[in-house]
PDB file of C-alpha atoms in Angstrom:
ATOM      1  CA  MET A  13     113.568 108.517  -0.358  1.00 44.00           C
ATOM      2  CA  LEU A  14     112.012 108.703   3.081  1.00 40.00           C
ATOM      3  CA  GLY A  15     111.034 105.034   3.092  1.00 46.00           C
ATOM      4  CA  GLN A  16     114.679 104.097   2.594  1.00 43.00           C
ATOM      5  CA  VAL A  17     115.760 106.546   5.263  1.00 38.00           C
ATOM      6  CA  LEU A  18     113.372 105.123   7.842  1.00 41.00           C
ATOM      7  CA  GLY A  19     113.886 101.487   6.855  1.00 44.00           C
ATOM      8  CA  ASP A  20     112.460  99.019   9.358  1.00 41.00           C
ATOM      9  CA  THR A  21     110.830 101.304  11.917  1.00 38.00           C
ATOM     10  CA  ALA A  22     110.611  98.472  14.414  1.00 39.00           C
ATOM     11  CA  GLN A  23     114.396  98.157  14.501  1.00 37.00           C
ATOM     12  CA  SER A  24     115.686 101.580  13.445  1.00 34.00           C
ATOM     13  CA  SER A  25     117.589 103.323  16.228  1.00 32.00           C
ATOM     14  CA  VAL A  26     117.110 106.648  14.438  1.00 32.00           C
ATOM     15  CA  LEU A  27     113.514 106.632  15.679  1.00 33.00           C
ATOM     16  CA  SER A  28     114.482 106.381  19.336  1.00 38.00           C
ATOM     17  CA  PRO A  29     113.733 109.421  21.506  1.00 42.00           C
ATOM     18  CA  VAL A  30     116.023 112.331  20.782  1.00 42.00           C
ATOM     19  CA  LYS A  31     117.938 113.585  23.796  1.00 49.00           C
ATOM     20  CA  VAL A  32     118.256 117.362  23.902  1.00 47.00           C
ATOM     21  CA  GLN A  33     120.399 119.540  26.102  1.00 60.00           C
ATOM     22  CA  SER A  34     117.529 121.622  27.423  1.00 87.00           C
ATOM     23  CA  VAL A  35     113.852 122.417  27.109  1.00 94.00           C
ATOM     24  CA  ALA A  36     114.838 125.627  25.301  1.00 94.00           C
ATOM     25  CA  THR A  37     116.662 123.545  22.674  1.00 95.00           C
ATOM     26  CA  GLU A  38     113.574 121.421  22.101  1.00 94.00           C
ATOM     27  CA  VAL A  39     111.355 124.508  21.864  1.00 96.00           C
ATOM     28  CA  ALA A  40     113.784 126.143  19.430  1.00 97.00           C
ATOM     29  CA  ASP A  41     113.753 122.969  17.310  1.00 97.00           C
ATOM     30  CA  ARG A  42     109.955 122.909  17.237  1.00 96.00           C
ATOM     31  CA  LEU A  43     109.781 126.570  16.296  1.00 96.00           C
ATOM     32  CA  MET A  44     112.365 126.132  13.533  1.00 97.00           C
ATOM     33  CA  THR A  45     110.434 123.136  12.232  1.00 96.00           C
ATOM     34  CA  ALA A  46     107.139 125.044  12.399  1.00 95.00           C
ATOM     35  CA  VAL A  47     108.710 127.769  10.262  1.00 96.00           C
ATOM     36  CA  ALA A  48     110.199 125.205   7.853  1.00 95.00           C
ATOM     37  CA  ILE A  49     106.854 123.486   7.237  1.00 94.00           C
ATOM     38  CA  GLY A  50     105.108 126.826   6.790  1.00 92.00           C
ATOM     39  CA  ASP A  51     103.090 127.177   9.976  1.00 93.00           C
ATOM     40  CA  TYR A  52     104.588 130.672  10.034  1.00 94.00           C
ATOM     41  CA  LEU A  53     105.735 132.285   6.799  1.00 93.00           C
ATOM     42  CA  PRO A  54     108.526 134.772   6.000  1.00 93.00           C
ATOM     43  CA  GLY A  55     107.442 138.270   6.982  1.00 93.00           C
ATOM     44  CA  GLU A  56     104.939 136.942   9.499  1.00 94.00           C
ATOM     45  CA  ARG A  57     105.095 137.690  13.200  1.00 95.00           C
ATOM     46  CA  LEU A  58     105.382 134.713  15.541  1.00 96.00           C
ATOM     47  CA  PRO A  59     102.873 134.568  18.412  1.00 95.00           C
ATOM     48  CA  GLY A  60     103.977 136.491  21.476  1.00 94.00           C
ATOM     49  CA  GLU A  61     105.877 134.974  24.377  1.00 94.00           C
ATOM     50  CA  ARG A  62     102.782 134.450  26.496  1.00 95.00           C
ATOM     51  CA  GLU A  63     100.865 132.708  23.694  1.00 95.00           C
ATOM     52  CA  LEU A  64     103.805 130.503  22.732  1.00 95.00           C
ATOM     53  CA  ALA A  65     104.344 129.566  26.379  1.00 95.00           C
ATOM     54  CA  THR A  66     100.707 128.447  26.546  1.00 94.00           C
ATOM     55  CA  ILE A  67     100.845 126.543  23.241  1.00 92.00           C
ATOM     56  CA  LEU A  68     104.061 124.737  24.141  1.00 92.00           C
ATOM     57  CA  ASP A  69     103.368 124.406  27.881  1.00 93.00           C
ATOM     58  CA  VAL A  70     106.674 125.950  28.914  1.00 95.00           C
ATOM     59  CA  SER A  71     107.735 129.094  30.743  1.00 95.00           C
ATOM     60  CA  ARG A  72     108.044 132.473  29.071  1.00 96.00           C
ATOM     61  CA  ALA A  73     111.746 132.455  29.961  1.00 96.00           C
ATOM     62  CA  THR A  74     112.152 129.236  27.958  1.00 96.00           C
ATOM     63  CA  VAL A  75     110.324 130.766  24.999  1.00 96.00           C
ATOM     64  CA  ARG A  76     112.498 133.869  25.236  1.00 96.00           C
ATOM     65  CA  GLU A  77     115.670 131.761  25.153  1.00 96.00           C
ATOM     66  CA  ALA A  78     114.382 129.697  22.214  1.00 97.00           C
ATOM     67  CA  ILE A  79     113.485 132.826  20.230  1.00 97.00           C
ATOM     68  CA  GLY A  80     116.981 134.126  20.917  1.00 97.00           C
ATOM     69  CA  ARG A  81     118.391 131.003  19.298  1.00 96.00           C
ATOM     70  CA  LEU A  82     116.221 131.510  16.217  1.00 97.00           C
ATOM     71  CA  GLN A  83     117.456 135.088  16.041  1.00 97.00           C
ATOM     72  CA  ALA A  84     121.072 133.947  16.343  1.00 97.00           C
ATOM     73  CA  VAL A  85     120.795 131.650  13.296  1.00 96.00           C
ATOM     74  CA  GLY A  86     118.926 134.240  11.230  1.00 96.00           C
ATOM     75  CA  ILE A  87     115.467 132.678  11.152  1.00 97.00           C
ATOM     76  CA  VAL A  88     113.760 135.589  12.904  1.00 97.00           C
ATOM     77  CA  GLU A  89     114.479 139.236  13.523  1.00 96.00           C
ATOM     78  CA  ILE A  90     113.290 141.108  16.584  1.00 95.00           C
ATOM     79  CA  LYS A  91     111.426 144.359  16.028  1.00 94.00           C
ATOM     80  CA  ARG A  92     110.647 146.837  18.757  1.00 91.00           C
ATOM     81  CA  GLY A  93     107.732 149.184  19.229  1.00 85.00           C
ATOM     82  CA  ARG A  94     103.965 148.854  19.153  1.00 83.00           C
ATOM     83  CA  THR A  95     104.024 146.247  16.377  1.00 85.00           C
ATOM     84  CA  GLY A  96     107.200 144.628  17.610  1.00 89.00           C
ATOM     85  CA  GLY A  97     107.939 140.983  18.105  1.00 94.00           C
ATOM     86  CA  ALA A  98     109.779 138.124  16.416  1.00 96.00           C
ATOM     87  CA  TYR A  99     109.292 138.221  12.645  1.00 97.00           C
ATOM     88  CA  VAL A 100     110.223 135.337  10.348  1.00 96.00           C
ATOM     89  CA  ARG A 101     113.076 136.258   8.009  1.00 95.00           C
ATOM     90  CA  THR A 102     113.481 132.986   6.145  1.00 94.00           C
ATOM     91  CA  SER A 103     111.983 129.514   6.250  1.00 93.00           C
ATOM     92  CA  TRP A 104     115.278 127.631   6.039  1.00 93.00           C
ATOM     93  CA  THR A 105     118.862 128.106   7.212  1.00 92.00           C
ATOM     94  CA  GLU A 106     121.798 125.778   7.802  1.00 90.00           C
ATOM     95  CA  ALA A 107     120.486 125.170  11.328  1.00 93.00           C
ATOM     96  CA  THR A 108     117.055 124.086  10.088  1.00 95.00           C
ATOM     97  CA  ALA A 109     117.878 120.620   8.789  1.00 95.00           C
ATOM     98  CA  SER A 110     119.096 119.357  12.157  1.00 95.00           C
ATOM     99  CA  ALA A 111     116.096 120.870  13.951  1.00 96.00           C
ATOM    100  CA  VAL A 112     113.670 119.253  11.489  1.00 96.00           C
ATOM    101  CA  ARG A 113     115.301 115.849  11.927  1.00 96.00           C
ATOM    102  CA  ARG A 114     115.284 116.074  15.717  1.00 95.00           C
ATOM    103  CA  THR A 115     111.655 117.183  15.724  1.00 95.00           C
ATOM    104  CA  LEU A 116     110.051 115.009  13.047  1.00 96.00           C
ATOM    105  CA  LEU A 117     111.963 111.731  13.056  1.00 95.00           C
ATOM    106  CA  PRO A 118     110.968 110.606  16.579  1.00 95.00           C
ATOM    107  CA  ARG A 119     107.352 111.612  15.881  1.00 95.00           C
ATOM    108  CA  TRP A 120     107.106 110.235  12.351  1.00 96.00           C
ATOM    109  CA  PRO A 121     105.336 106.906  13.026  1.00 96.00           C
ATOM    110  CA  GLU A 122     102.663 108.758  15.029  1.00 96.00           C
ATOM    111  CA  LEU A 123     102.456 111.526  12.423  1.00 96.00           C
ATOM    112  CA  GLU A 124     101.763 108.961   9.692  1.00 97.00           C
ATOM    113  CA  GLN A 125      98.812 107.699  11.731  1.00 97.00           C
ATOM    114  CA  LEU A 126      97.622 111.250  12.342  1.00 97.00           C
ATOM    115  CA  PHE A 127      97.823 112.116   8.642  1.00 97.00           C
ATOM    116  CA  ASP A 128      95.627 109.103   7.890  1.00 97.00           C
ATOM    117  CA  LEU A 129      93.166 109.951  10.642  1.00 97.00           C
ATOM    118  CA  ARG A 130      93.002 113.578   9.597  1.00 97.00           C
ATOM    119  CA  CYS A 131      92.075 112.652   6.029  1.00 97.00           C
ATOM    120  CA  LEU A 132      89.253 110.469   7.362  1.00 98.00           C
ATOM    121  CA  VAL A 133      88.037 113.262   9.657  1.00 98.00           C
ATOM    122  CA  GLU A 134      88.090 115.833   6.861  1.00 98.00           C
ATOM    123  CA  GLY A 135      86.183 113.406   4.665  1.00 98.00           C
ATOM    124  CA  LEU A 136      83.520 113.277   7.384  1.00 98.00           C
ATOM    125  CA  VAL A 137      83.507 117.084   7.538  1.00 98.00           C
ATOM    126  CA  ALA A 138      82.954 117.453   3.799  1.00 98.00           C
ATOM    127  CA  ARG A 139      80.261 114.748   3.676  1.00 98.00           C
ATOM    128  CA  THR A 140      78.372 116.390   6.525  1.00 98.00           C
ATOM    129  CA  ALA A 141      78.738 119.831   4.951  1.00 98.00           C
ATOM    130  CA  ALA A 142      77.299 118.521   1.685  1.00 98.00           C
ATOM    131  CA  LEU A 143      74.215 117.223   3.479  1.00 98.00           C
ATOM    132  CA  ARG A 144      73.620 120.298   5.657  1.00 98.00           C
ATOM    133  CA  ARG A 145      74.979 123.330   3.783  1.00 98.00           C
ATOM    134  CA  THR A 146      72.847 126.421   3.342  1.00 98.00           C
ATOM    135  CA  ASP A 147      72.973 129.071   0.653  1.00 98.00           C
ATOM    136  CA  GLU A 148      74.816 131.286   3.147  1.00 98.00           C
ATOM    137  CA  ASP A 149      77.433 128.564   3.649  1.00 98.00           C
ATOM    138  CA  LEU A 150      77.960 128.297  -0.098  1.00 98.00           C
ATOM    139  CA  ALA A 151      78.315 132.067  -0.370  1.00 98.00           C
ATOM    140  CA  ALA A 152      81.065 132.036   2.258  1.00 98.00           C
ATOM    141  CA  MET A 153      82.861 129.250   0.396  1.00 98.00           C
ATOM    142  CA  ARG A 154      82.680 131.205  -2.865  1.00 98.00           C
ATOM    143  CA  VAL A 155      84.197 134.290  -1.237  1.00 98.00           C
ATOM    144  CA  ALA A 156      87.067 132.171   0.070  1.00 98.00           C
ATOM    145  CA  LEU A 157      87.522 130.505  -3.324  1.00 97.00           C
ATOM    146  CA  ASP A 158      87.747 133.914  -4.985  1.00 97.00           C
ATOM    147  CA  GLY A 159      90.270 135.008  -2.375  1.00 97.00           C
ATOM    148  CA  TYR A 160      92.412 131.959  -3.054  1.00 96.00           C
ATOM    149  CA  ALA A 161      92.244 132.448  -6.823  1.00 96.00           C
ATOM    150  CA  GLN A 162      93.263 136.104  -6.459  1.00 96.00           C
ATOM    151  CA  ALA A 163      96.019 135.527  -3.883  1.00 94.00           C
ATOM    152  CA  ARG A 164      99.371 137.012  -4.814  1.00 93.00           C
ATOM    153  CA  THR A 165     101.440 135.983  -1.812  1.00 91.00           C
ATOM    154  CA  LEU A 166     101.880 132.796   0.170  1.00 90.00           C
ATOM    155  CA  GLY A 167     100.344 134.492   3.189  1.00 91.00           C
ATOM    156  CA  GLN A 168      97.243 135.433   1.204  1.00 93.00           C
ATOM    157  CA  GLU A 169      96.958 131.863  -0.051  1.00 94.00           C
ATOM    158  CA  GLN A 170      97.223 130.503   3.482  1.00 93.00           C
ATOM    159  CA  ALA A 171      94.560 132.905   4.774  1.00 94.00           C
ATOM    160  CA  ALA A 172      92.165 132.114   1.920  1.00 96.00           C
ATOM    161  CA  ASP A 173      92.759 128.378   2.357  1.00 96.00           C
ATOM    162  CA  ALA A 174      91.882 128.670   6.049  1.00 95.00           C
ATOM    163  CA  ALA A 175      88.769 130.693   5.191  1.00 97.00           C
ATOM    164  CA  PHE A 176      87.568 128.066   2.706  1.00 98.00           C
ATOM    165  CA  HIS A 177      87.998 125.151   5.066  1.00 97.00           C
ATOM    166  CA  GLY A 178      86.510 127.221   7.880  1.00 97.00           C
ATOM    167  CA  ALA A 179      83.407 127.776   5.762  1.00 98.00           C
ATOM    168  CA  VAL A 180      83.153 124.028   5.067  1.00 98.00           C
ATOM    169  CA  LEU A 181      83.453 123.358   8.799  1.00 98.00           C
ATOM    170  CA  ALA A 182      80.749 125.905   9.579  1.00 98.00           C
ATOM    171  CA  ALA A 183      78.452 124.189   7.088  1.00 98.00           C
ATOM    172  CA  THR A 184      78.430 121.033   9.232  1.00 98.00           C
ATOM    173  CA  GLY A 185      76.450 122.923  11.860  1.00 98.00           C
ATOM    174  CA  ASN A 186      78.139 120.836  14.563  1.00 98.00           C
ATOM    175  CA  PRO A 187      80.699 122.489  16.881  1.00 96.00           C
ATOM    176  CA  LYS A 188      81.946 119.083  18.019  1.00 97.00           C
ATOM    177  CA  ILE A 189      82.901 118.146  14.453  1.00 97.00           C
ATOM    178  CA  SER A 190      84.622 121.523  14.099  1.00 95.00           C
ATOM    179  CA  ALA A 191      86.509 120.945  17.358  1.00 96.00           C
ATOM    180  CA  LEU A 192      87.629 117.497  16.173  1.00 97.00           C
ATOM    181  CA  SER A 193      88.923 118.940  12.911  1.00 97.00           C
ATOM    182  CA  ARG A 194      90.832 121.698  14.695  1.00 95.00           C
ATOM    183  CA  ASP A 195      92.310 119.205  17.143  1.00 96.00           C
ATOM    184  CA  MET A 196      93.643 117.151  14.229  1.00 96.00           C
ATOM    185  CA  LEU A 197      95.137 120.308  12.708  1.00 95.00           C
ATOM    186  CA  MET A 198      96.920 121.091  15.979  1.00 94.00           C
ATOM    187  CA  ARG A 199      98.335 117.572  16.159  1.00 94.00           C
ATOM    188  CA  VAL A 200      99.760 117.459  12.629  1.00 95.00           C
ATOM    189  CA  SER A 201     101.152 121.010  12.888  1.00 93.00           C
ATOM    190  CA  LEU A 202     103.195 120.211  16.024  1.00 92.00           C
ATOM    191  CA  GLY A 203     100.762 121.930  18.356  1.00 91.00           C
ATOM    192  CA  PHE A 204     100.444 125.196  16.456  1.00 92.00           C
ATOM    193  CA  PRO A 205      96.914 126.250  15.435  1.00 87.00           C
ATOM    194  CA  VAL A 206      97.711 126.944  11.774  1.00 89.00           C
ATOM    195  CA  GLU A 207      97.864 124.835   8.624  1.00 90.00           C
ATOM    196  CA  PRO A 208     101.391 123.795   7.585  1.00 89.00           C
ATOM    197  CA  TYR A 209     101.843 125.461   4.216  1.00 87.00           C
ATOM    198  CA  GLY A 210     105.323 124.615   2.988  1.00 84.00           C
ATOM    199  CA  GLU A 211     107.068 126.887   0.523  1.00 82.00           C
ATOM    200  CA  ASP A 212     105.825 128.751  -2.520  1.00 80.00           C
ATOM    201  CA  ASP A 213     105.128 125.978  -5.036  1.00 85.00           C
ATOM    202  CA  PRO A 214     103.027 126.867  -8.127  1.00 89.00           C
ATOM    203  CA  GLU A 215     102.128 123.208  -8.706  1.00 91.00           C
ATOM    204  CA  ASP A 216     100.792 122.793  -5.173  1.00 90.00           C
ATOM    205  CA  TYR A 217      98.863 126.053  -5.513  1.00 91.00           C
ATOM    206  CA  GLN A 218      97.198 124.934  -8.747  1.00 94.00           C
ATOM    207  CA  ARG A 219      96.399 121.512  -7.306  1.00 94.00           C
ATOM    208  CA  ALA A 220      94.822 123.076  -4.210  1.00 95.00           C
ATOM    209  CA  LEU A 221      92.838 125.586  -6.266  1.00 96.00           C
ATOM    210  CA  ILE A 222      91.401 122.853  -8.485  1.00 97.00           C
ATOM    211  CA  GLU A 223      90.601 120.619  -5.513  1.00 98.00           C
ATOM    212  CA  HIS A 224      88.943 123.453  -3.583  1.00 98.00           C
ATOM    213  CA  ARG A 225      86.654 124.112  -6.532  1.00 98.00           C
ATOM    214  CA  LYS A 226      85.771 120.428  -6.894  1.00 98.00           C
ATOM    215  CA  ILE A 227      84.995 120.134  -3.184  1.00 98.00           C
ATOM    216  CA  TYR A 228      82.802 123.216  -3.400  1.00 98.00           C
ATOM    217  CA  GLU A 229      80.947 121.851  -6.421  1.00 98.00           C
ATOM    218  CA  ALA A 230      80.293 118.528  -4.693  1.00 98.00           C
ATOM    219  CA  ILE A 231      79.027 120.277  -1.556  1.00 98.00           C
ATOM    220  CA  ALA A 232      76.839 122.593  -3.638  1.00 98.00           C
ATOM    221  CA  ALA A 233      75.377 119.549  -5.427  1.00 98.00           C
ATOM    222  CA  ARG A 234      74.811 117.816  -2.057  1.00 98.00           C
ATOM    223  CA  ASP A 235      76.949 114.924  -3.308  1.00 98.00           C
ATOM    224  CA  ALA A 236      78.194 113.760   0.082  1.00 98.00           C
ATOM    225  CA  GLU A 237      80.269 110.801  -1.084  1.00 98.00           C
ATOM    226  CA  GLN A 238      82.058 112.801  -3.763  1.00 98.00           C
ATOM    227  CA  ALA A 239      82.717 115.659  -1.358  1.00 98.00           C
ATOM    228  CA  GLY A 240      84.158 113.270   1.212  1.00 98.00           C
ATOM    229  CA  SER A 241      86.396 111.438  -1.235  1.00 98.00           C
ATOM    230  CA  LEU A 242      87.725 114.694  -2.627  1.00 98.00           C
ATOM    231  CA  ALA A 243      88.460 116.065   0.834  1.00 98.00           C
ATOM    232  CA  GLU A 244      90.286 112.900   1.886  1.00 98.00           C
ATOM    233  CA  GLU A 245      92.545 113.195  -1.158  1.00 97.00           C
ATOM    234  CA  HIS A 246      92.980 116.961  -0.735  1.00 97.00           C
ATOM    235  CA  PHE A 247      94.341 116.702   2.790  1.00 96.00           C
ATOM    236  CA  THR A 248      97.173 114.438   1.674  1.00 96.00           C
ATOM    237  CA  LEU A 249      98.808 117.717   0.589  1.00 94.00           C
ATOM    238  CA  THR A 250      99.922 118.273   4.181  1.00 94.00           C
ATOM    239  CA  SER A 251     101.526 114.858   4.599  1.00 94.00           C
ATOM    240  CA  ASP A 252     103.193 115.124   1.171  1.00 94.00           C
ATOM    241  CA  MET A 253     104.696 118.505   2.087  1.00 93.00           C
ATOM    242  CA  MET A 254     105.921 117.444   5.531  1.00 94.00           C
ATOM    243  CA  ARG A 255     107.437 114.266   4.101  1.00 94.00           C
ATOM    244  CA  ALA A 256     109.275 116.362   1.516  1.00 92.00           C
ATOM    245  CA  MET A 257     110.613 118.632   4.264  1.00 93.00           C
ATOM    246  CA  LEU A 258     111.944 115.664   6.232  1.00 94.00           C
ATOM    247  CA  GLU A 259     113.544 114.223   3.100  1.00 94.00           C
ATOM    248  CA  ARG A 260     115.193 117.594   2.478  1.00 91.00           C
ATOM    249  CA  ALA A 261     116.576 117.603   6.012  1.00 92.00           C
ATOM    250  CA  GLN A 262     117.874 114.068   5.589  1.00 91.00           C
ATOM    251  CA  GLU A 263     119.556 114.941   2.310  1.00 88.00           C
ATOM    252  CA  ARG A 264     121.336 117.872   3.975  1.00 81.00           C
ATOM    253  CA  ALA A 265     122.599 115.517   6.690  1.00 70.00           C
ATOM    254  CA  ALA A 266     124.009 113.127   4.090  1.00 70.00           C
ATOM    255  CA  ARG A 267     126.196 115.786   2.478  1.00 70.00           C
TER     256      ARG A 267
END
């Protein structure tokens, strides 16, 4: 398990900074990890070179080289034309495990703290939404809940999930709270502005669907403490998924 892999984090050399050959290698690793944890799903187009360069604070030439590496190992395919770009082919290849280890292991102690902080922030969001929500806010949440229940693909689930949590954020009526929540999302998703979504797991889908409904019911009832507690528990889904991805990468390395 991951706890055994990490051991004593104060003494484990595996957590020392990872030396990479180039910035392009590090960017390629982050992109491969972002795909592995479900920031970007199979069939989805990655952001363009300019946007990725801004997100990652590197040059477009570096992004171009990194995308070429993802293409070489079969993670993306390049399409030309008006709707062209780099499209995700698969979430995991033989090259992924090493990239995930190099990306997540050095960051893991900080990520654990961020996971904890994010749950606390999302608890605050849900409590505030319960106290301030309007009928219009509840209507938007119901639409998103219906979308999630009717989703037939992982991409549809991800979009409906984002819509639901966006509606809860809007119900706080405070842009600063919304900005704080989005900042936490960026930090746990390695700088990408999308929720890590893992792979298609029916158990995770059912858990999320049930928890979304319970959060909605608590907000509708103006039960702030219940809404907050539910949200704090709900957002452990992200840390559970990312931990499982790192364990998978570690298991591949042990073979």
